[in-house]
Every structure is written in C-alpha cells, then in structure tokens.
Short mmCIF file of C-alpha atoms in Angstrom, two decimals:
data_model
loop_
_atom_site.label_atom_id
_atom_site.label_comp_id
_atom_site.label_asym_id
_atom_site.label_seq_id
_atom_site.Cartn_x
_atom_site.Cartn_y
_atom_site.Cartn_z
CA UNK B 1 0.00 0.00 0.00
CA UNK B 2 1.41 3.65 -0.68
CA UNK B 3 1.96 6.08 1.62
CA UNK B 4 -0.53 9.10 0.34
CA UNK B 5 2.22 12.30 0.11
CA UNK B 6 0.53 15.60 1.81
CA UNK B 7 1.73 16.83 -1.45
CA UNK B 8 0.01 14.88 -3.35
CA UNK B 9 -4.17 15.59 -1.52
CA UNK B 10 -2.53 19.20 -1.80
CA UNK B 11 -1.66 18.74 -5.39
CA UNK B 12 -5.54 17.79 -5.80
CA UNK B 13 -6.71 20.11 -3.73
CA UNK B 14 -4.90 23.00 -5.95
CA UNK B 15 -6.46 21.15 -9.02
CA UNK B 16 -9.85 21.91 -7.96
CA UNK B 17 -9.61 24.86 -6.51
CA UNK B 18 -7.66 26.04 -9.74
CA UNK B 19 -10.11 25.02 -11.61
CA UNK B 20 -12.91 26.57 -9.18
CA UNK B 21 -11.51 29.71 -9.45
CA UNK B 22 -9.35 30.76 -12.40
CA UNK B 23 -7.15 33.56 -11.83
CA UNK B 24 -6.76 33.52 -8.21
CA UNK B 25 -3.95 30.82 -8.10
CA UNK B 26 -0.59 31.59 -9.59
CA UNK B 27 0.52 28.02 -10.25
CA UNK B 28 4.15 27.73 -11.49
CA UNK B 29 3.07 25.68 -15.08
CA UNK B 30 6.78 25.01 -16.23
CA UNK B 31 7.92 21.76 -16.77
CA UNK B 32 10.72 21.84 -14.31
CA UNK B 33 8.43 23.07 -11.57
CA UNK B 34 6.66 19.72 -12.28
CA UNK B 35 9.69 17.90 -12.15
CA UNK B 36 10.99 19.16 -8.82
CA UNK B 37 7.70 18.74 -7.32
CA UNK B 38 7.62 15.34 -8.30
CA UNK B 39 10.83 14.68 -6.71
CA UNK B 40 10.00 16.49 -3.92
CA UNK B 41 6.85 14.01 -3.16
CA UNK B 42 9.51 10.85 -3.41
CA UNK B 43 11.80 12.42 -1.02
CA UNK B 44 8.90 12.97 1.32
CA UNK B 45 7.63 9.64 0.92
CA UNK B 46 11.25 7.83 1.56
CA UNK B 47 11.32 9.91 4.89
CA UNK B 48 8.11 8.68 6.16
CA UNK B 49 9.60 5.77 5.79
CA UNK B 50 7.95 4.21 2.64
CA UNK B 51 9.80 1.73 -0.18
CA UNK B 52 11.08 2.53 -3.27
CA UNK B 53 7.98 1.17 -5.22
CA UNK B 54 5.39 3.10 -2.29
CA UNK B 55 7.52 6.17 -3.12
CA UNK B 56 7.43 5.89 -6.86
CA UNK B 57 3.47 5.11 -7.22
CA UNK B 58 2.94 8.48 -4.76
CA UNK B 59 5.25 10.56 -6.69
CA UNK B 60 3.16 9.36 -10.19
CA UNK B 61 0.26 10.03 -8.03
CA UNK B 62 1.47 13.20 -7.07
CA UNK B 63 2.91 14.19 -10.53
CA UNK B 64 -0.23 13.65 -12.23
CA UNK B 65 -2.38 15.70 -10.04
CA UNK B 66 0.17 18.26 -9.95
CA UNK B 67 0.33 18.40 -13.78
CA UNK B 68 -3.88 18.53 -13.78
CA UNK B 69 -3.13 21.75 -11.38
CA UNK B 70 -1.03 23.75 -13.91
CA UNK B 71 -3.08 22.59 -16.76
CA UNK B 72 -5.87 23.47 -15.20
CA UNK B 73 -4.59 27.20 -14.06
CA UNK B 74 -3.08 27.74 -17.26
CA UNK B 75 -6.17 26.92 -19.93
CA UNK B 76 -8.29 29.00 -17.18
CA UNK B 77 -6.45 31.96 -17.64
CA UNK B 78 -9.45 34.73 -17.15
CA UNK B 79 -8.98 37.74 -19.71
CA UNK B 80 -11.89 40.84 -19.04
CA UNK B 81 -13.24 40.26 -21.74
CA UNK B 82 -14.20 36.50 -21.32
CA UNK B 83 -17.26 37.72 -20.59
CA UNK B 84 -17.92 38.00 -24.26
CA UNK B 85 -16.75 34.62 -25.39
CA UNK B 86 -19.59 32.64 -27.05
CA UNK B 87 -22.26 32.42 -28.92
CA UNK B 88 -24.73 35.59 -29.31
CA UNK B 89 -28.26 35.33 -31.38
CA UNK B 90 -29.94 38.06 -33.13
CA UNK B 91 -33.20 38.11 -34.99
CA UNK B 92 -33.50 40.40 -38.24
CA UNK B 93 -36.66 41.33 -40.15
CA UNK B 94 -38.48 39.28 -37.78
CA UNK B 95 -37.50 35.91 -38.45
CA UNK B 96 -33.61 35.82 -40.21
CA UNK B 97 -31.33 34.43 -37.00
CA UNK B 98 -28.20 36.23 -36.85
CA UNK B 99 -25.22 34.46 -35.11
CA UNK B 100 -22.10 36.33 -33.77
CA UNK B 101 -19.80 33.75 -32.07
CA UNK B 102 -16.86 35.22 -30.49
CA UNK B 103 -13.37 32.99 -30.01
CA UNK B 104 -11.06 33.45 -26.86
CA UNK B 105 -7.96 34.84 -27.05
CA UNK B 106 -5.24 32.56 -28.91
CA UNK B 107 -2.30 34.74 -28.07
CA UNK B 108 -2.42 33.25 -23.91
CA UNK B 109 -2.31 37.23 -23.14
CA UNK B 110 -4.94 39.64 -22.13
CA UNK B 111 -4.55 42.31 -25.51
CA UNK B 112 -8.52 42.40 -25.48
CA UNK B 113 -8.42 42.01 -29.01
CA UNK B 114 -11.00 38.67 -30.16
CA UNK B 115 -12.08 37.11 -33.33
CA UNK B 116 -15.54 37.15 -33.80
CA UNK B 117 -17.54 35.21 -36.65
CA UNK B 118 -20.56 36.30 -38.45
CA UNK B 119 -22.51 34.10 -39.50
CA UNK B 120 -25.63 35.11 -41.88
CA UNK B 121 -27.80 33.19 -44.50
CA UNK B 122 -25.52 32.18 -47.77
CA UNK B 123 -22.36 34.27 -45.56
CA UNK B 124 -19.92 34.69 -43.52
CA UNK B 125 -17.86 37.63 -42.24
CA UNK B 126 -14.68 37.20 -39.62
CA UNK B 127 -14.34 40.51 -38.00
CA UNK B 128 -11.30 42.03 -35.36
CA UNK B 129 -12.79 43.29 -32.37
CA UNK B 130 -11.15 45.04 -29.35
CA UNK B 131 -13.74 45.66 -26.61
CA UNK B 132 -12.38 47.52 -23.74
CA UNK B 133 -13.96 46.82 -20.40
CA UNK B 134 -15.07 49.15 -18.32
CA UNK B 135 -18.11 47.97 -16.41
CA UNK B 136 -19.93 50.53 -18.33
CA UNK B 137 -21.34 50.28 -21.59
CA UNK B 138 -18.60 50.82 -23.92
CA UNK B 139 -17.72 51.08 -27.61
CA UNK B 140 -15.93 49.13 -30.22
CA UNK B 141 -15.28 48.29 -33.90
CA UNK B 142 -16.42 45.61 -35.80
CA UNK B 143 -13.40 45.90 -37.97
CA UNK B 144 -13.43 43.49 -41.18
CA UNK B 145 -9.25 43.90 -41.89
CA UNK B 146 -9.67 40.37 -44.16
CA UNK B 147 -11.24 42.39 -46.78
CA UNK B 148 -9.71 43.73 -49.89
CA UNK B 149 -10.93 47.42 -48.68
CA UNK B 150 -10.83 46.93 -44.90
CA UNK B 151 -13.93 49.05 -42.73
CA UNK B 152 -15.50 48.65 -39.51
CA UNK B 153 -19.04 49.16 -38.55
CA UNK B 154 -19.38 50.77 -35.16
CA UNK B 155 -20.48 48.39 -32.20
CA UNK B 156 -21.81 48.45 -28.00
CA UNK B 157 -21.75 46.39 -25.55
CA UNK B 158 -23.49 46.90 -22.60
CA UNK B 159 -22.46 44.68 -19.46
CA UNK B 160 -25.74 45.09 -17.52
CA UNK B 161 -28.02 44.02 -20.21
CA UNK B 162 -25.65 41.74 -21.83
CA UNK B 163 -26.54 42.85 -24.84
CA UNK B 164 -23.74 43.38 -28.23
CA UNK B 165 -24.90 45.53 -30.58
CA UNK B 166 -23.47 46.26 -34.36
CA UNK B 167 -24.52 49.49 -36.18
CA UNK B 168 -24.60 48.29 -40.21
CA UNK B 169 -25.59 51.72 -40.89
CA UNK B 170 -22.32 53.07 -40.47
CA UNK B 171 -18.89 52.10 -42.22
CA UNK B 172 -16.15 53.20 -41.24
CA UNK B 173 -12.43 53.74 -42.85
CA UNK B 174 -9.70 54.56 -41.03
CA UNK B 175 -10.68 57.09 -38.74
CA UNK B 176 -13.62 58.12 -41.22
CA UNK B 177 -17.33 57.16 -40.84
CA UNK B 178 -20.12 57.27 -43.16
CA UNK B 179 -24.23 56.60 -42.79
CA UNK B 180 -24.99 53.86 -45.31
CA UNK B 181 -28.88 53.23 -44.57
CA UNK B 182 -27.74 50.28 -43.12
CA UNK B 183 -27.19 46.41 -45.14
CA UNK B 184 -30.07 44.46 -46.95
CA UNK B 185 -32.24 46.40 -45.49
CA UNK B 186 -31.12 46.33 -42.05
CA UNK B 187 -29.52 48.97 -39.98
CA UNK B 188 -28.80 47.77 -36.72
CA UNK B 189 -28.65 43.95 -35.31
CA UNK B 190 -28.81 43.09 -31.44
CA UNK B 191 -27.20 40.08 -30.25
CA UNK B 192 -28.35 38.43 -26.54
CA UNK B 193 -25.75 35.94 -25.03
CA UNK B 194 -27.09 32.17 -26.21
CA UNK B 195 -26.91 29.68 -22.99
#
C-alpha cells in the first residue's frame, strides 16, 4: 500500500480549486516546476519511511495531479473580456437568426483584441474586435481587416443588459465614418448571449 504524500491531496486540492476559481492561483506551469515537485513528493515519501515502489506510485500520483493543477490554471487563464466569449443570437426582419460567435484569445495574453464570426444566410464575415472593459457600456469596432478594402461598422456592448450591438448603418475607414442606410435592409442587429 502507498503512503498518500501531503503533497500529493494538496496537489488535488490546488487542481480543484484552480479550476474553481481561475485567476486567483498563480501556479508555477513550467515543466521543471513539475519535475521538482515530483521529486519532492519521493523524497517525502522515503522519509516517512515508505519503499522505493510506495515512493514511486505516490510521486506518479502526485505528478499527475500536480500536472492537472497547472493545466488546469493555465487553460483557465481569465482575460476581461471572457465575458464575451460565445455564442450571441440576433433576430433580423423578424424571423432571419443572426449568429455572432466570439473565439477566446489565442495569443495566452490579455490584448482584449477577439475574433468574432458572423454568420448570416448564404455568408460569412470574420471581423477584429477590441472591446475595452469598463463595467460601463462601452464602444468598439467591428473591424473586417480580411477584406480587400478593410472598414469597420461601429459596435456596443453593454455589461448590464448583456446585450452586443453592431450598427450596419455606419462604415467606417480609417478614422472616417459614413451613414450607409444600413445592409439588406437592415440597420442595426442586437445580439443576446445564447446559454
């Protein structure tokens, strides 16, 4: 029978409270912190007086959970703007559903800046956006930098209604913006958080 390490129920203790709450445990995710921690566990065991194979089945023990912990607190990395990662719906001329589904961060860095996909009837448009977070309702660009004449079309969000909204009646270039009537008929779309 192994000798359980106090590492190791810490080790799983850290894994669920990293992934509990992200962001509130620095957890050293390098390799050689996983290493020395593992070795560190063997050690421990051998003084409690355990044998070499008790010692090596709590150190894998260990070494597992302790590699769960830093996966765990490095995929759940929180950025601000998290808050707008998913899908978000929007109905146009009453019954045309309008999905917006915006990607984390790929970078592993809060920049703020997010892909978000548009996805339409027969289309698809992959804008830029860079929503900073205030708490208050704040304002962004849809910017579509893919496109052989890049533009933007002004956008809100709005934290306390959770609510995104895109302004197709304006196009912007560079720092210049223009009233267009809006697209196919539509000048404005609002997009509610799905799930």
């Amino acid at each position: 029978m192994a000798v359980p390490s106090t590492n190791f129920a810490l080790a799983v203790i850290v894994a669920c409270a990293a992934a509990s709450l992200p962001g509130l445990l620095a957890v050293d995710t390098s390799e050689e912190a996983g290493m020395a921690e593992t070795l560190h566990a063997d050690a421990e065991c051998a003084a409690l007086g355990g044998d070499g194979e008790q010692c090596a089945l709590s150190a894998l023990q260990y070494s597992a959970a302790a590699s769960r912990a830093r996966a765990a607190a490095g995929a759940m990395r929180a950025c601000p703007t998290d808050i707008l990662v998913g899908t978000w719906k929007a109905v146009v001329l009453t019954n045309i559903i309008i999905t917006l589904d915006i990607k984390p961060e790929d970078s592993g860095t809060c920049t703020g800046v997010q892909t978000a996909i548009l996805n339409f009837p027969g289309a698809k448009v992959t804008y830029e956006i860079k929503v900073p977070l205030t708490g208050e309702k704040v304002q962004f660009k849809f910017a579509n930098n893919a496109d052989a004449n890049p533009y933007f079309h002004p956008g809100e969000f709005d934290p306390k209604t959770m609510k995104i909204v895109e302004h197709l009646d304006h196009v912007g270039h560079g720092e210049s913006v223009q009233y267009t009537g809006g697209a196919m008929g539509v000048s404005t779309m609002v997009f509610s958080k799905e799930g």
